Amino acid sequence: MASSSMSLFSFIFPLIVFYISPSIGAKEIEVGSYSGWRLPPSNDPEMYTKWASSKRFHVGDHLSFKYNNDSVEVVDKVGYYHCNSTHPISVFHDGRTIIVLDQPGPAYFVSGDEEKCKNGERLMVEVMPKKHDTFPPEQSHSLSAGCLRSLPEFTIMVLFLLLP
């Protein structure tokens, strides 16, 4: 009886962790790969557009910006297309910035130097829902809440099975 309870627990416990952990499956993606966050070469101003089009971004992923003598600004769509960072959402200038992609949809980043932005140092990524989300957000939200509400009862049931 104890061995079957343990095997049941070893099967169910990873499932619990998978569904309640928001960062499972998240990855850290280095912006620009080996080039980092910098002014693109004059013959390749679309460097970041090409780079982003070769990647898939999901909610929970982390963008890692590495740079020198520069900055990263999170902006809205208008700020991105017009290289206008007069009202940025966030500003970073520490040389190593990690930004968590926390919602699906487009996310926009520019250099705080307007000329660098106009010359291609800007990035737009399309963020997909979490890999294991298969329901629309409103259904997924209520499903998650239901799972979390039933977790204590489930835990008690698992503990009951494990007791001799």
PDB file of C-alpha atoms in Angstrom:
ATOM      1  CA  MET A   1       0.000   0.000   0.000  1.00  0.00           C
ATOM      2  CA  ALA A   2       2.789   2.420   0.893  1.00  0.00           C
ATOM      3  CA  SER A   3       4.654   1.870  -2.377  1.00  0.00           C
ATOM      4  CA  SER A   4       1.531   2.516  -4.473  1.00  0.00           C
ATOM      5  CA  SER A   5       0.856   5.682  -2.440  1.00  0.00           C
ATOM      6  CA  MET A   6       4.423   6.841  -3.028  1.00  0.00           C
ATOM      7  CA  SER A   7       4.196   6.192  -6.772  1.00  0.00           C
ATOM      8  CA  LEU A   8       0.898   8.089  -6.888  1.00  0.00           C
ATOM      9  CA  PHE A   9       2.519  10.973  -5.034  1.00  0.00           C
ATOM     10  CA  SER A  10       5.579  10.927  -7.329  1.00  0.00           C
ATOM     11  CA  PHE A  11       3.228  11.162 -10.316  1.00  0.00           C
ATOM     12  CA  ILE A  12       0.887  13.840  -8.960  1.00  0.00           C
ATOM     13  CA  PHE A  13       3.377  16.147  -7.206  1.00  0.00           C
ATOM     14  CA  PRO A  14       5.137  17.266 -10.442  1.00  0.00           C
ATOM     15  CA  LEU A  15       1.727  18.028 -11.941  1.00  0.00           C
ATOM     16  CA  ILE A  16       0.868  20.259  -8.993  1.00  0.00           C
ATOM     17  CA  VAL A  17       4.171  22.110  -9.311  1.00  0.00           C
ATOM     18  CA  PHE A  18       3.695  22.496 -13.071  1.00  0.00           C
ATOM     19  CA  TYR A  19       0.276  24.111 -12.764  1.00  0.00           C
ATOM     20  CA  ILE A  20       0.956  26.443  -9.850  1.00  0.00           C
ATOM     21  CA  SER A  21       4.426  27.644 -10.857  1.00  0.00           C
ATOM     22  CA  PRO A  22       4.196  30.649 -13.198  1.00  0.00           C
ATOM     23  CA  SER A  23       7.772  30.446 -14.431  1.00  0.00           C
ATOM     24  CA  ILE A  24       7.935  26.808 -15.492  1.00  0.00           C
ATOM     25  CA  GLY A  25       9.013  26.699 -19.103  1.00  0.00           C
ATOM     26  CA  ALA A  26      10.126  30.334 -19.066  1.00  0.00           C
ATOM     27  CA  LYS A  27      13.457  31.079 -20.650  1.00  0.00           C
ATOM     28  CA  GLU A  28      15.967  33.908 -20.589  1.00  0.00           C
ATOM     29  CA  ILE A  29      16.606  35.297 -24.046  1.00  0.00           C
ATOM     30  CA  GLU A  30      19.644  37.478 -24.667  1.00  0.00           C
ATOM     31  CA  VAL A  31      18.589  40.375 -26.890  1.00  0.00           C
ATOM     32  CA  GLY A  32      20.674  40.479 -30.054  1.00  0.00           C
ATOM     33  CA  SER A  33      22.323  37.155 -29.131  1.00  0.00           C
ATOM     34  CA  TYR A  34      26.099  37.608 -29.147  1.00  0.00           C
ATOM     35  CA  SER A  35      25.843  41.229 -30.363  1.00  0.00           C
ATOM     36  CA  GLY A  36      23.899  42.447 -27.333  1.00  0.00           C
ATOM     37  CA  TRP A  37      21.937  45.720 -27.202  1.00  0.00           C
ATOM     38  CA  ARG A  38      23.812  48.176 -29.390  1.00  0.00           C
ATOM     39  CA  LEU A  39      23.503  50.354 -32.465  1.00  0.00           C
ATOM     40  CA  PRO A  40      23.124  48.029 -35.468  1.00  0.00           C
ATOM     41  CA  PRO A  41      25.657  48.324 -38.291  1.00  0.00           C
ATOM     42  CA  SER A  42      24.693  50.967 -40.871  1.00  0.00           C
ATOM     43  CA  ASN A  43      24.226  48.232 -43.485  1.00  0.00           C
ATOM     44  CA  ASP A  44      21.790  46.312 -41.226  1.00  0.00           C
ATOM     45  CA  PRO A  45      19.400  48.744 -39.476  1.00  0.00           C
ATOM     46  CA  GLU A  46      16.760  45.982 -39.290  1.00  0.00           C
ATOM     47  CA  MET A  47      19.045  43.754 -37.184  1.00  0.00           C
ATOM     48  CA  TYR A  48      16.660  43.570 -34.204  1.00  0.00           C
ATOM     49  CA  THR A  49      13.585  43.070 -36.385  1.00  0.00           C
ATOM     50  CA  LYS A  50      15.277  40.092 -38.055  1.00  0.00           C
ATOM     51  CA  TRP A  51      16.499  38.783 -34.713  1.00  0.00           C
ATOM     52  CA  ALA A  52      13.018  38.960 -33.128  1.00  0.00           C
ATOM     53  CA  SER A  53      11.352  37.331 -36.144  1.00  0.00           C
ATOM     54  CA  SER A  54      13.520  34.243 -35.628  1.00  0.00           C
ATOM     55  CA  LYS A  55      12.371  33.796 -31.990  1.00  0.00           C
ATOM     56  CA  ARG A  56       9.209  32.874 -30.099  1.00  0.00           C
ATOM     57  CA  PHE A  57       8.441  34.838 -26.957  1.00  0.00           C
ATOM     58  CA  HIS A  58       6.000  33.651 -24.292  1.00  0.00           C
ATOM     59  CA  VAL A  59       4.533  35.183 -21.149  1.00  0.00           C
ATOM     60  CA  GLY A  60       7.032  34.553 -18.363  1.00  0.00           C
ATOM     61  CA  ASP A  61      10.111  34.671 -20.597  1.00  0.00           C
ATOM     62  CA  HIS A  62      12.890  37.094 -19.625  1.00  0.00           C
ATOM     63  CA  LEU A  63      14.586  39.447 -22.084  1.00  0.00           C
ATOM     64  CA  SER A  64      18.206  40.094 -21.129  1.00  0.00           C
ATOM     65  CA  PHE A  65      19.688  43.350 -22.421  1.00  0.00           C
ATOM     66  CA  LYS A  66      23.482  43.749 -22.145  1.00  0.00           C
ATOM     67  CA  TYR A  67      24.921  47.126 -23.126  1.00  0.00           C
ATOM     68  CA  ASN A  68      27.509  49.846 -22.474  1.00  0.00           C
ATOM     69  CA  ASN A  69      26.992  53.628 -22.515  1.00  0.00           C
ATOM     70  CA  ASP A  70      23.365  53.226 -23.487  1.00  0.00           C
ATOM     71  CA  SER A  71      19.925  52.561 -22.028  1.00  0.00           C
ATOM     72  CA  VAL A  72      16.788  50.510 -22.572  1.00  0.00           C
ATOM     73  CA  GLU A  73      13.385  52.129 -22.438  1.00  0.00           C
ATOM     74  CA  VAL A  74      10.068  50.330 -22.460  1.00  0.00           C
ATOM     75  CA  VAL A  75       7.683  52.410 -24.558  1.00  0.00           C
ATOM     76  CA  ASP A  76       4.270  52.195 -26.165  1.00  0.00           C
ATOM     77  CA  LYS A  77       3.595  51.657 -29.880  1.00  0.00           C
ATOM     78  CA  VAL A  78       3.836  55.362 -30.742  1.00  0.00           C
ATOM     79  CA  GLY A  79       7.101  55.701 -28.822  1.00  0.00           C
ATOM     80  CA  TYR A  80       8.494  52.751 -30.749  1.00  0.00           C
ATOM     81  CA  TYR A  81       7.516  53.850 -34.252  1.00  0.00           C
ATOM     82  CA  HIS A  82       8.463  57.512 -33.725  1.00  0.00           C
ATOM     83  CA  CYS A  83      11.504  56.902 -31.482  1.00  0.00           C
ATOM     84  CA  ASN A  84       9.825  59.158 -28.967  1.00  0.00           C
ATOM     85  CA  SER A  85      10.721  58.321 -25.396  1.00  0.00           C
ATOM     86  CA  THR A  86       9.455  61.488 -23.716  1.00  0.00           C
ATOM     87  CA  HIS A  87       6.969  59.360 -21.738  1.00  0.00           C
ATOM     88  CA  PRO A  88       8.596  55.936 -21.333  1.00  0.00           C
ATOM     89  CA  ILE A  89       6.908  53.227 -19.311  1.00  0.00           C
ATOM     90  CA  SER A  90      10.256  52.221 -17.755  1.00  0.00           C
ATOM     91  CA  VAL A  91      13.891  53.336 -18.116  1.00  0.00           C
ATOM     92  CA  PHE A  92      16.999  51.233 -17.438  1.00  0.00           C
ATOM     93  CA  HIS A  93      20.648  52.244 -17.725  1.00  0.00           C
ATOM     94  CA  ASP A  94      22.508  49.725 -15.562  1.00  0.00           C
ATOM     95  CA  GLY A  95      24.247  47.837 -18.397  1.00  0.00           C
ATOM     96  CA  ARG A  96      22.446  44.551 -17.701  1.00  0.00           C
ATOM     97  CA  THR A  97      18.683  44.707 -17.676  1.00  0.00           C
ATOM     98  CA  ILE A  98      16.327  41.756 -17.421  1.00  0.00           C
ATOM     99  CA  ILE A  99      12.706  42.380 -18.294  1.00  0.00           C
ATOM    100  CA  VAL A 100       9.993  39.798 -17.651  1.00  0.00           C
ATOM    101  CA  LEU A 101       7.418  39.545 -20.417  1.00  0.00           C
ATOM    102  CA  ASP A 102       4.314  39.505 -18.251  1.00  0.00           C
ATOM    103  CA  GLN A 103       1.457  39.799 -20.722  1.00  0.00           C
ATOM    104  CA  PRO A 104       0.614  38.610 -24.239  1.00  0.00           C
ATOM    105  CA  GLY A 105       0.739  41.031 -27.149  1.00  0.00           C
ATOM    106  CA  PRO A 106       3.369  43.381 -28.513  1.00  0.00           C
ATOM    107  CA  ALA A 107       6.142  44.760 -26.280  1.00  0.00           C
ATOM    108  CA  TYR A 108       8.252  47.716 -27.392  1.00  0.00           C
ATOM    109  CA  PHE A 109      11.827  48.684 -26.427  1.00  0.00           C
ATOM    110  CA  VAL A 110      14.042  51.530 -27.647  1.00  0.00           C
ATOM    111  CA  SER A 111      17.422  53.023 -26.900  1.00  0.00           C
ATOM    112  CA  GLY A 112      17.139  56.156 -24.791  1.00  0.00           C
ATOM    113  CA  ASP A 113      19.312  57.875 -27.397  1.00  0.00           C
ATOM    114  CA  GLU A 114      16.868  59.083 -30.071  1.00  0.00           C
ATOM    115  CA  GLU A 115      19.477  58.929 -32.861  1.00  0.00           C
ATOM    116  CA  LYS A 116      20.385  55.337 -32.004  1.00  0.00           C
ATOM    117  CA  CYS A 117      16.692  54.439 -32.032  1.00  0.00           C
ATOM    118  CA  LYS A 118      16.180  56.095 -35.421  1.00  0.00           C
ATOM    119  CA  ASN A 119      19.159  54.125 -36.725  1.00  0.00           C
ATOM    120  CA  GLY A 120      17.690  50.785 -35.682  1.00  0.00           C
ATOM    121  CA  GLU A 121      18.349  50.284 -31.961  1.00  0.00           C
ATOM    122  CA  ARG A 122      14.776  49.381 -31.139  1.00  0.00           C
ATOM    123  CA  LEU A 123      12.952  46.130 -30.657  1.00  0.00           C
ATOM    124  CA  MET A 124       9.377  44.942 -30.886  1.00  0.00           C
ATOM    125  CA  VAL A 125       8.475  41.439 -29.767  1.00  0.00           C
ATOM    126  CA  GLU A 126       5.140  39.666 -30.031  1.00  0.00           C
ATOM    127  CA  VAL A 127       4.525  37.850 -26.746  1.00  0.00           C
ATOM    128  CA  MET A 128       2.488  34.657 -26.944  1.00  0.00           C
ATOM    129  CA  PRO A 129       0.421  33.265 -24.037  1.00  0.00           C
ATOM    130  CA  LYS A 130       2.165  30.794 -21.730  1.00  0.00           C
ATOM    131  CA  LYS A 131       3.040  27.554 -23.468  1.00  0.00           C
ATOM    132  CA  HIS A 132       0.624  25.513 -21.352  1.00  0.00           C
ATOM    133  CA  ASP A 133      -2.263  28.017 -21.584  1.00  0.00           C
ATOM    134  CA  THR A 134      -4.819  26.591 -23.974  1.00  0.00           C
ATOM    135  CA  PHE A 135      -7.864  28.579 -22.891  1.00  0.00           C
ATOM    136  CA  PRO A 136      -8.738  32.230 -23.503  1.00  0.00           C
ATOM    137  CA  PRO A 137      -7.515  34.452 -20.611  1.00  0.00           C
ATOM    138  CA  GLU A 138     -10.894  34.687 -18.865  1.00  0.00           C
ATOM    139  CA  GLN A 139     -11.332  30.891 -18.839  1.00  0.00           C
ATOM    140  CA  SER A 140      -7.704  30.320 -17.920  1.00  0.00           C
ATOM    141  CA  HIS A 141      -7.983  32.763 -15.015  1.00  0.00           C
ATOM    142  CA  SER A 142     -11.072  31.109 -13.575  1.00  0.00           C
ATOM    143  CA  LEU A 143      -9.579  27.655 -14.115  1.00  0.00           C
ATOM    144  CA  SER A 144      -6.402  28.669 -12.253  1.00  0.00           C
ATOM    145  CA  ALA A 145      -8.447  30.097  -9.398  1.00  0.00           C
ATOM    146  CA  GLY A 146     -10.454  26.874  -9.212  1.00  0.00           C
ATOM    147  CA  CYS A 147      -7.292  24.773  -9.167  1.00  0.00           C
ATOM    148  CA  LEU A 148      -5.766  26.881  -6.422  1.00  0.00           C
ATOM    149  CA  ARG A 149      -8.953  26.767  -4.346  1.00  0.00           C
ATOM    150  CA  SER A 150      -9.026  22.977  -4.531  1.00  0.00           C
ATOM    151  CA  LEU A 151      -5.304  22.579  -3.807  1.00  0.00           C
ATOM    152  CA  PRO A 152      -5.676  22.316   0.018  1.00  0.00           C
ATOM    153  CA  GLU A 153      -8.288  19.573  -0.317  1.00  0.00           C
ATOM    154  CA  PHE A 154      -6.103  17.787  -2.852  1.00  0.00           C
ATOM    155  CA  THR A 155      -3.067  18.067  -0.565  1.00  0.00           C
ATOM    156  CA  ILE A 156      -5.066  16.597   2.333  1.00  0.00           C
ATOM    157  CA  MET A 157      -6.192  13.746   0.090  1.00  0.00           C
ATOM    158  CA  VAL A 158      -2.599  13.010  -1.013  1.00  0.00           C
ATOM    159  CA  LEU A 159      -1.371  13.119   2.584  1.00  0.00           C
ATOM    160  CA  PHE A 160      -4.189  10.773   3.615  1.00  0.00           C
ATOM    161  CA  LEU A 161      -3.097   8.294   0.931  1.00  0.00           C
ATOM    162  CA  LEU A 162       0.504   8.456   2.113  1.00  0.00           C
ATOM    163  CA  LEU A 163      -0.264   7.746   5.753  1.00  0.00           C
ATOM    164  CA  PRO A 164      -0.094   4.037   6.756  1.00  0.00           C
TER     165      PRO A 164
END
